[in-house]
Coordinates of C-alpha atoms and ligand atoms in Angstrom, one line a residue:
X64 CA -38.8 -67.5 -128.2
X65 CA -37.1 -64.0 -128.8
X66 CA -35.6 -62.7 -125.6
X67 CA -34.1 -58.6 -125.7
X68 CA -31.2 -57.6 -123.7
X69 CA -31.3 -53.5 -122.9
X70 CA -28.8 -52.4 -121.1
X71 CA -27.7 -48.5 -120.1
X72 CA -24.8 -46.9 -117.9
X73 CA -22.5 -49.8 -119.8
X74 CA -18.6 -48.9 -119.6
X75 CA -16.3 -49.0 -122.3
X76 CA -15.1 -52.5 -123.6
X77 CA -18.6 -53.9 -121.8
X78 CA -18.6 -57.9 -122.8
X79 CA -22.1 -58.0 -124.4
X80 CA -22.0 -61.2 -126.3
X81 CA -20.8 -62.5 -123.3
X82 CA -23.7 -61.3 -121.1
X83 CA -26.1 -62.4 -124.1
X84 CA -24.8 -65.8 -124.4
X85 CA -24.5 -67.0 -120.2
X86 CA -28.4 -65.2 -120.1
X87 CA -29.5 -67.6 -122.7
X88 CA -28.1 -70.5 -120.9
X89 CA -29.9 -69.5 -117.8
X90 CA -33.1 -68.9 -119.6
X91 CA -33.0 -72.1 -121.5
X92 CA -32.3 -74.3 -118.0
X93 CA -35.5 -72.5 -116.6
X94 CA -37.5 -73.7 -119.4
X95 CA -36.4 -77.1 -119.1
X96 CA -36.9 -76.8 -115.2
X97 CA -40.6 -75.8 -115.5
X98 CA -41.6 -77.8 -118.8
X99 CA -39.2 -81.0 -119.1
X100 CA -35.9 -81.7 -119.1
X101 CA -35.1 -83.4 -122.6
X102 CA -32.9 -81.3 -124.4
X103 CA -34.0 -80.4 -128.0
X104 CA -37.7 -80.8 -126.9
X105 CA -40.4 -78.2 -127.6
X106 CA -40.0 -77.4 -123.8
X107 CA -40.2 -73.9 -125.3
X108 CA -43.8 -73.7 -126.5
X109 CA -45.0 -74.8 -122.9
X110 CA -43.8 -71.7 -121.2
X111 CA -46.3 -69.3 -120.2
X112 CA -44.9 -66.6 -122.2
X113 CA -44.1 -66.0 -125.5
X114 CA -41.3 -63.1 -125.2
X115 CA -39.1 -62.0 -122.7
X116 CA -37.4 -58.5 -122.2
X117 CA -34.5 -57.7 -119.6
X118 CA -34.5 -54.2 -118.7
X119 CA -30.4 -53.5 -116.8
X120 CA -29.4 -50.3 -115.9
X121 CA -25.8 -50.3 -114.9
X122 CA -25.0 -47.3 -112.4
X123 CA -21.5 -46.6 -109.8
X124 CA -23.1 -48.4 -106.7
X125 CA -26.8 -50.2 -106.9
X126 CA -28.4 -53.4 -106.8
X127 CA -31.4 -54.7 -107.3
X128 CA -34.1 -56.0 -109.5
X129 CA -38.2 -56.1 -109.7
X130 CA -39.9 -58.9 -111.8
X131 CA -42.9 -58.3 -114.4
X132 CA -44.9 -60.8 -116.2
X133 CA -42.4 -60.8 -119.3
X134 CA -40.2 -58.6 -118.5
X135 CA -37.4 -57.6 -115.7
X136 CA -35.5 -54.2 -114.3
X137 CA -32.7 -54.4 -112.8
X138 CA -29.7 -52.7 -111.4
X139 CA -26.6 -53.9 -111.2
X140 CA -22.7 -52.2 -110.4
X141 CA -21.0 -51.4 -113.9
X142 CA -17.8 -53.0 -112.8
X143 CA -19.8 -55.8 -112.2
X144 CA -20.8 -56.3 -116.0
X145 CA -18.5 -58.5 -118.2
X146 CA -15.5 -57.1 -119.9
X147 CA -13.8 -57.5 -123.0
X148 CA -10.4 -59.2 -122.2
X149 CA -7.6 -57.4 -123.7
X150 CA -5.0 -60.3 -124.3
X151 CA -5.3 -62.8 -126.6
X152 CA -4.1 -65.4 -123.5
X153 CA -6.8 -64.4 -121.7
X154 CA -8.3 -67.6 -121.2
X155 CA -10.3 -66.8 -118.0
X156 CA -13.4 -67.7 -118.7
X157 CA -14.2 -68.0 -114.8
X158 CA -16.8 -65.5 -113.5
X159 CA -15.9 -62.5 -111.3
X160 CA -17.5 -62.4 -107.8
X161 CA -19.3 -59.4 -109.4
X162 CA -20.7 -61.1 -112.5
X163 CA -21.5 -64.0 -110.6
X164 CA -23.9 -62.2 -108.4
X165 CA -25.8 -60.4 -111.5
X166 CA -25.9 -63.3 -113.3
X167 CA -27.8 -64.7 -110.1
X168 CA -30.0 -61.7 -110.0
X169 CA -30.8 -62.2 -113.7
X170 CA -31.5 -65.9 -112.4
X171 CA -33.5 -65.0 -110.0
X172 CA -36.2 -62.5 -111.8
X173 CA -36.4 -64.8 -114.7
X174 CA -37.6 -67.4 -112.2
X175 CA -40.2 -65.1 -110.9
X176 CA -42.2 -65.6 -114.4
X177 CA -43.2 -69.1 -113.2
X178 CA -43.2 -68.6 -109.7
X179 CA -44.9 -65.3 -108.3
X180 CA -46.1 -64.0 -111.6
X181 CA -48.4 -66.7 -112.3
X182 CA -47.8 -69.6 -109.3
X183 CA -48.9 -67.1 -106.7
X184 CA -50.4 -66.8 -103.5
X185 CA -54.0 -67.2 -103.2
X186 CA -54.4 -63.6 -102.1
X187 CA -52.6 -62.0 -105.0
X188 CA -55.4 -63.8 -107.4
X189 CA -56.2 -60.0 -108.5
X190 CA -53.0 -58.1 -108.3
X191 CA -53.9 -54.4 -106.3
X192 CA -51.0 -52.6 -107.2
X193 CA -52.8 -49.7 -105.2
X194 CA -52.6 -51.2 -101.4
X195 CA -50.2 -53.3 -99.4
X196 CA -50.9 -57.1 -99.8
X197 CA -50.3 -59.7 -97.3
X198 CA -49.4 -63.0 -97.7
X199 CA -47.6 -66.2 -95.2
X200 CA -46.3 -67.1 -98.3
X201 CA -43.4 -64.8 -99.3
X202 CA -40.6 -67.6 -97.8
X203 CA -42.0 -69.7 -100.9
X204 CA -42.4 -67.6 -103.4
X205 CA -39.1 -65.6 -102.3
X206 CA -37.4 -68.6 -100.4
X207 CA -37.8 -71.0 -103.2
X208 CA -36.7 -68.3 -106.1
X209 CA -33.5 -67.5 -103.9
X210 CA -32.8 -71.3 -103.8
X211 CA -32.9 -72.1 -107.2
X212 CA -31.2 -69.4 -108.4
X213 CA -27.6 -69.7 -107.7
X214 CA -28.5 -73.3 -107.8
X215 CA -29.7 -73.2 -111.7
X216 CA -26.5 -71.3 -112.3
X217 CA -24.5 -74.2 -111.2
X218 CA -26.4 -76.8 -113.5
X219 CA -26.2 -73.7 -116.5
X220 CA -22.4 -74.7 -115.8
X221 CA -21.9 -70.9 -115.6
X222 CA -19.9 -71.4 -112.0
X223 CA -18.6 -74.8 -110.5
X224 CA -20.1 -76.6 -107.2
X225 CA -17.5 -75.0 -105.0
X226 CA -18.4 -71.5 -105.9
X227 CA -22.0 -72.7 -105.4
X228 CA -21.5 -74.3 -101.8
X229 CA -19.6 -70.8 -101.3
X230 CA -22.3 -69.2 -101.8
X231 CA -24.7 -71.5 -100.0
X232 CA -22.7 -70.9 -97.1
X233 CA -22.6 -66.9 -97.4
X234 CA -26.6 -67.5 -96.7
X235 CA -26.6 -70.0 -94.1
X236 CA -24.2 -67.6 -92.3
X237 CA -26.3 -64.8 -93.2
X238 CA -29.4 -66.4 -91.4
X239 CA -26.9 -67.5 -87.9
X240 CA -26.4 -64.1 -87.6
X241 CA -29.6 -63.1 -87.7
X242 CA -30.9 -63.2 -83.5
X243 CA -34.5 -62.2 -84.9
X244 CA -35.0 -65.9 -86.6
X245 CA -35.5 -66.9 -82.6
X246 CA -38.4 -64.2 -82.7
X247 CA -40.3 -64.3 -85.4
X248 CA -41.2 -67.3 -88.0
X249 CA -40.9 -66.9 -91.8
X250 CA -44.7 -67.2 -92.4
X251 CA -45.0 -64.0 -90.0
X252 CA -41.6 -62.6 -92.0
X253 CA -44.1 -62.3 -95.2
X254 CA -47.1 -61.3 -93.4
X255 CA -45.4 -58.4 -91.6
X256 CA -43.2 -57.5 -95.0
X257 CA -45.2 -54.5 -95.2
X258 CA -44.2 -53.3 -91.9
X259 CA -41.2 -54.6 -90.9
X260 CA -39.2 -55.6 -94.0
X261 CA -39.4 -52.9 -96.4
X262 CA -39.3 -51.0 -93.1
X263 CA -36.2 -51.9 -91.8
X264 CA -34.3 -50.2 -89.1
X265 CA -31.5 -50.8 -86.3
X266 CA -33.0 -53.5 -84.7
X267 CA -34.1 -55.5 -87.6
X268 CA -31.8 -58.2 -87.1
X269 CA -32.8 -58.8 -83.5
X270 CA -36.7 -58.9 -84.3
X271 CA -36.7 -60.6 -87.9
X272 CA -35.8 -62.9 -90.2
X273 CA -35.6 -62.6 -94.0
X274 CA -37.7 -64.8 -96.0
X275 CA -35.0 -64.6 -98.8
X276 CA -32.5 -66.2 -96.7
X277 CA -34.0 -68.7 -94.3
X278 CA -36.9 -69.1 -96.8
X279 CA -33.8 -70.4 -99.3
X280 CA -32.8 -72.6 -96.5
X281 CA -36.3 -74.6 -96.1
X282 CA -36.2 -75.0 -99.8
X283 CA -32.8 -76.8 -99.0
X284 CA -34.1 -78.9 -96.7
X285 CA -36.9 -79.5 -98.5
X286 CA -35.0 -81.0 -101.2
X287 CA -32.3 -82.8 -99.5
X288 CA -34.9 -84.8 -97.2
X289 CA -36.8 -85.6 -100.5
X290 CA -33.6 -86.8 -102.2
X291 CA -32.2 -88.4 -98.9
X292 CA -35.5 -90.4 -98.4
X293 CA -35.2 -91.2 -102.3
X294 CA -38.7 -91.1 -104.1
X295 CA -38.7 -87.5 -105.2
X296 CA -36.9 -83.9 -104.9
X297 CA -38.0 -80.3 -104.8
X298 CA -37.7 -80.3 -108.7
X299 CA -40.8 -82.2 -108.9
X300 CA -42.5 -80.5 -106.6
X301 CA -42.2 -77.5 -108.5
X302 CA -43.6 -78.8 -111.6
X303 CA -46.3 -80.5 -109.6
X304 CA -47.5 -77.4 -108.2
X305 CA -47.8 -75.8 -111.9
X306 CA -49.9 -78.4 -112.9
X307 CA -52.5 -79.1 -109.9
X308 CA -52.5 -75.3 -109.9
X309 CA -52.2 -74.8 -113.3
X310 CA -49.7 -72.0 -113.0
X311 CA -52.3 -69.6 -110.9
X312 CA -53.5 -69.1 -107.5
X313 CA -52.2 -71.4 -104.4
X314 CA -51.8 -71.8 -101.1
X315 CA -49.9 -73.8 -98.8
X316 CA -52.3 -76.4 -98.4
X317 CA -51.3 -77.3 -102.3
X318 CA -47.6 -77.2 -101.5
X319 CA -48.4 -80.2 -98.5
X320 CA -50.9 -82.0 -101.0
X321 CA -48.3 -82.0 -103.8
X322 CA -45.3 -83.0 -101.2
X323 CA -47.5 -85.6 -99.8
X324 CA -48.4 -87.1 -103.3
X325 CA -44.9 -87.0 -104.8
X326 CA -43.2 -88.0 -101.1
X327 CA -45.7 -90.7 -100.0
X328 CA -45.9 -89.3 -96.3
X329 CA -47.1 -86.0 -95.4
X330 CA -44.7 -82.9 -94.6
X331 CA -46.8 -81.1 -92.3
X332 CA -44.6 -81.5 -89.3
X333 CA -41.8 -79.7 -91.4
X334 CA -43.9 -77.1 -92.8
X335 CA -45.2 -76.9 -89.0
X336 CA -41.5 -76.3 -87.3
X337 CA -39.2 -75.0 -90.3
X338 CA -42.4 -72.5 -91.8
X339 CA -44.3 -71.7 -88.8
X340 CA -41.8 -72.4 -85.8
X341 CA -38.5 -70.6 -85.0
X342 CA -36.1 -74.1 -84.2
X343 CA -33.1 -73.7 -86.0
X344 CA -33.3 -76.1 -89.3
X345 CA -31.5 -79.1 -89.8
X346 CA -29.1 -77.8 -92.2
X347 CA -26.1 -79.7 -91.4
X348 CA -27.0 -83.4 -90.5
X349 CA -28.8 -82.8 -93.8
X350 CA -25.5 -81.3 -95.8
X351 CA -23.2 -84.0 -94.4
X352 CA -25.6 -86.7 -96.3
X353 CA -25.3 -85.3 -99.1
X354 CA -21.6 -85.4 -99.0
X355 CA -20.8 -81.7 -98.0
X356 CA -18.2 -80.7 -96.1
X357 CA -19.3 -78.4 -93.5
X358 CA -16.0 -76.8 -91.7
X359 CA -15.9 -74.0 -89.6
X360 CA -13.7 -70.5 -90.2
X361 CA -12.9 -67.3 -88.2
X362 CA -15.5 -64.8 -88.4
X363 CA -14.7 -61.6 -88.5
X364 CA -14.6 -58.9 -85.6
X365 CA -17.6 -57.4 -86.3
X366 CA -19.5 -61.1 -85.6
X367 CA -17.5 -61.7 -82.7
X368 CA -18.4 -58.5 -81.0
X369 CA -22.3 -58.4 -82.0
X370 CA -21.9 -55.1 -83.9
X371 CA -22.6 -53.8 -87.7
X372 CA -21.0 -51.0 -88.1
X373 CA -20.1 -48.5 -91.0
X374 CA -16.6 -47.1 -90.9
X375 CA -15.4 -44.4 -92.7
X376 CA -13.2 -41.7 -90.6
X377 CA -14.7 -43.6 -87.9
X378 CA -16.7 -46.4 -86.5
X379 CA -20.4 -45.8 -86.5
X380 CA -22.6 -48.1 -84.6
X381 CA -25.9 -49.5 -86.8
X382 CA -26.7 -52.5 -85.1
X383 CA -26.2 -53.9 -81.3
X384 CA -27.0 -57.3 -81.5
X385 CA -28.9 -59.4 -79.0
X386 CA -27.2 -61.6 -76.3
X387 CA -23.8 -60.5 -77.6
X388 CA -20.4 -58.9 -75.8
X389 CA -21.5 -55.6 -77.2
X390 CA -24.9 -55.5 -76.0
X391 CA -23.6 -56.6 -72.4
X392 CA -21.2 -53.8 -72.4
X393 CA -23.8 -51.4 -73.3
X394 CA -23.0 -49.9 -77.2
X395 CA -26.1 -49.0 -78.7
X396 CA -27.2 -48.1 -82.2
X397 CA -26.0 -44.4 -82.7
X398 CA -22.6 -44.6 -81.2
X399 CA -19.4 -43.6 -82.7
X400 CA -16.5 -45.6 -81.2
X401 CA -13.6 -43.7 -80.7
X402 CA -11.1 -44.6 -78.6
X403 CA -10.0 -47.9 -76.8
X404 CA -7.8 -47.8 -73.2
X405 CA -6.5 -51.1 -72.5
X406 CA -3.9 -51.8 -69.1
X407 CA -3.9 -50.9 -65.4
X408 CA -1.6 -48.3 -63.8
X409 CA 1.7 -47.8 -65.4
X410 CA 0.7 -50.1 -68.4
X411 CA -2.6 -48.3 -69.2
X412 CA -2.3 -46.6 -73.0
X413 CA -5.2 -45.1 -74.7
X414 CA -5.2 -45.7 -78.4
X415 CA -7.8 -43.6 -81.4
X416 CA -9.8 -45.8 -83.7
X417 CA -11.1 -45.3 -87.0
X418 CA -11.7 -48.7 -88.1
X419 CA -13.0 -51.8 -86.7
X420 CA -9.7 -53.9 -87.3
X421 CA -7.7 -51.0 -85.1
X422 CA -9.2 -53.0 -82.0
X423 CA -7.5 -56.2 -82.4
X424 CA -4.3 -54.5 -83.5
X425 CA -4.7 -52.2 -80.2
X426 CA -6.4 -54.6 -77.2
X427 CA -3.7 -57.0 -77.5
X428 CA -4.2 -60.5 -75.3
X429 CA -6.3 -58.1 -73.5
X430 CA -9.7 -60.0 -72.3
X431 CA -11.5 -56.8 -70.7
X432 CA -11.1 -53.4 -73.0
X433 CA -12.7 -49.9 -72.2
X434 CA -14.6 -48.1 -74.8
X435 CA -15.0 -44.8 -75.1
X436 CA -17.9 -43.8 -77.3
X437 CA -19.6 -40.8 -78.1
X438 CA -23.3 -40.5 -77.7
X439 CA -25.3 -37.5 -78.3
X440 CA -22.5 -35.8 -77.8
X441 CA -21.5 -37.3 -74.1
X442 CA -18.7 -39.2 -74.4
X443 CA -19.1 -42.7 -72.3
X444 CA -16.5 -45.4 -70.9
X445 CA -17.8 -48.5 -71.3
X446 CA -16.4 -51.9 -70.2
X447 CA -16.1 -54.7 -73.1
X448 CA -15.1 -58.2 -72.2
X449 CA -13.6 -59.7 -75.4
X450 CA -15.6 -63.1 -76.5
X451 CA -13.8 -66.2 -77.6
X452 CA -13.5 -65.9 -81.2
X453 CA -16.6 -66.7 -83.1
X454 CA -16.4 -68.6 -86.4
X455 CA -18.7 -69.3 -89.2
X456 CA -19.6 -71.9 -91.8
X457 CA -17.6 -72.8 -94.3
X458 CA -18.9 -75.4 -97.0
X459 CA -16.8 -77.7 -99.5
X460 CA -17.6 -80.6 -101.9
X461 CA -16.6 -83.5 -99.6
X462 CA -17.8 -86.9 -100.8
X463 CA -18.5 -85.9 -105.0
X464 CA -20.4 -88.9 -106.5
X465 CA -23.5 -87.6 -103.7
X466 CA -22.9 -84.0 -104.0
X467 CA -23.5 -84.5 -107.9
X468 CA -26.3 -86.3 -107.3
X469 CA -27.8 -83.2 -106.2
X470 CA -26.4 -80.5 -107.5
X471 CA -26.1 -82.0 -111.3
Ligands
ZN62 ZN1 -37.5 -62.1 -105.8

């Protein structure tokens, strides 16, 4: 099936046999995914289309990509595109951090074909490109797309499982610092995309939760329980819902009919807490089956505190987040911290910060810090009690014969 490769803003010494060949090897593992997995079968002339164009424009600083029926656009970094190695000893055929994320985003459109394009929700039968449409159903057809991209990169052999678990465990972290997945569901994530996703503002993080990342994660733990319980896995699923729906219109009412069939028990209870309830999901009993190693690291300050910030000459507050240190001593979105005192009496010192780090360098073994901040042109002293440090998820192959079982 002829696939074409345009790509504009490329840099000098820009790898494109490189790009050409890894895109290939993603494109054929999604054919094998959706129409069978024998290699050298006519998987090929099963796929729903019969061309494919991929549409990249490479600029300074952009992201980002938007899937059509057979065809993509995307944006990507230009240092993030392959190069041409200039030694001859350049044997590094490993993937930049870069690379590895556009070759996920290339992943992740292509996926689209099959599942959004044509597997779709109900309501987007008719497409209306000229009003908002809602769905519940984004954390699948999002969710599931974010899980198996990075995921079909892995079994493309275009990076190895510890870069994938990596990677797993950027999102995982991603959701746990996320208050807003204790406010709203992923079902009412997609139905409110319209409004409060492509919306976003400072306190998205305390009143949503994206159905990228936590819909990714119910796709994990869909998969795991149906591997762990050993008569089927999300693969199957996935092909079962392109038959019974025969690559059109669904709902979730297929999805539980097509688990149910393949599992031989029903999976409305998970749909019911992981889809439509805000518990946190059972991520890492399920990991630890499956012989990952789940370890914790130190987060950085930024977690610790509660805050997102952007630093430049100096740090601007975006986000407070809920419950946190931050939000106890009073920051709000808008500040710009500029100063830390930190003593009593003779010992007191005042010290200028222009970066987030400067705090630990500065407070010391101190446990109780002011801040002075500047808001609307008032400057404020607030008192901030330093946390314990806070530490996230950190995920490595542990026991390999079951990882592989998955991942391979
Ligand atoms: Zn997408």
């Amino acid at each position: 099936m002829p696939h074409r490769f345009v790509v504009a803003g490329a840099p000098p010494g820009f790898d494109g046999k490189r790009l050409l060949a890894d895109t290939q090897k993603i494109c054929e593992a999604e054919i094998r995914f959706w129409h069978g997995a024998k290699a050298g079968s006519k998987s090929a002339n099963k796929a729903p289309h019969r061309n494919y164009l991929f549409m990249l424009n490479a600029v300074d600083d952009g992201y980002g990509g938007l899937e059509h029926r057979n065809s993509t656009a995307l944006i990507c970094k230009r240092k993030d595109l392959p190069r041409l190695q200039p030694q001859a000893n350049a044997t590094d055929k490993k993937a930049s951090e870069g690379y590895t994320t556009l070759l996920g985003l290339i992943s992740h459109e292509y996926f689209h074909t099959w599942n959004v394009k044509r597997l779709r929700p109900a309501e987007f039968t008719r497409f209306d490109y000229a009003n908002e449409n809602h769905t519940e159903l984004l954390w699948f057809f999002e969710g599931f797309t974010s899980y198996y991209d990075d995921l079909l990169l892995q079994r493309s052999a275009l990076i190895d499982q510890g870069t994938y678990l990596t990677l797993l465990g950027k999102t995982i972290n991603q959701v746990l610092q996320t208050p807003g997945r204790e406010i709203q569901s992923v079902a009412q994530a997609s139905f409110d995309a319209w409004v409060k996703y492509y919306r976003q503002d400072e306190n998205t993080a305390n009143a949503t939760i994206s159905y990228y990342t936590k819909g990714s994660l119910v796709a994990l733990c869909l998969d795991l329980t149906l591997r762990q319980e050993g008569k089927s896995s999300l693969d199957a699923v996935m092909r079962g819902l392109w038959q019974c729906c025969h690559g059109g219109p669904m709902t979730e009412a297929d999805l539980l009919a097509v688990l149910e069939g393949l599992a031989g028990r029903s999976f409305s209870k998970e749909i019911a807490r992981w889809v439509h309830g805000k518990a946190e999901l059972p991520v890492q009993a399920l990991l630890e089956r499956q012989g990952v190693a789940v370890q914790q690291e130190p987060s950085d300050l930024a977690q610790r505190l509660g805050l997102r910030v952007s630093e430049s000459t100096s740090i601007q507050v975006k986000s407070v987040l809920r419950g946190s240190a931050a939000e106890q001593a009073g920051f709000a979105a808008g500040d710009e911290w500029l100063a830390l005192e930190v003593g009593a009496g003779k010992q007191a010192s005042s010290w200028r910060l222009s970066k987030l780090d400067d705090v630990a360098l500065y407070a010391g073994a101190a446990s109780i810090i002011g801040a002075l901040v500047a808001r609307d042109k008032r400057i404020l002293k607030l008192s901030l009690k330093l946390p314990p440090p806070a530490t996230r998820w950190c995920l490595a192959v542990g026991d390999k014969k079951l990882v592989s079982q998955w991942l391979d």
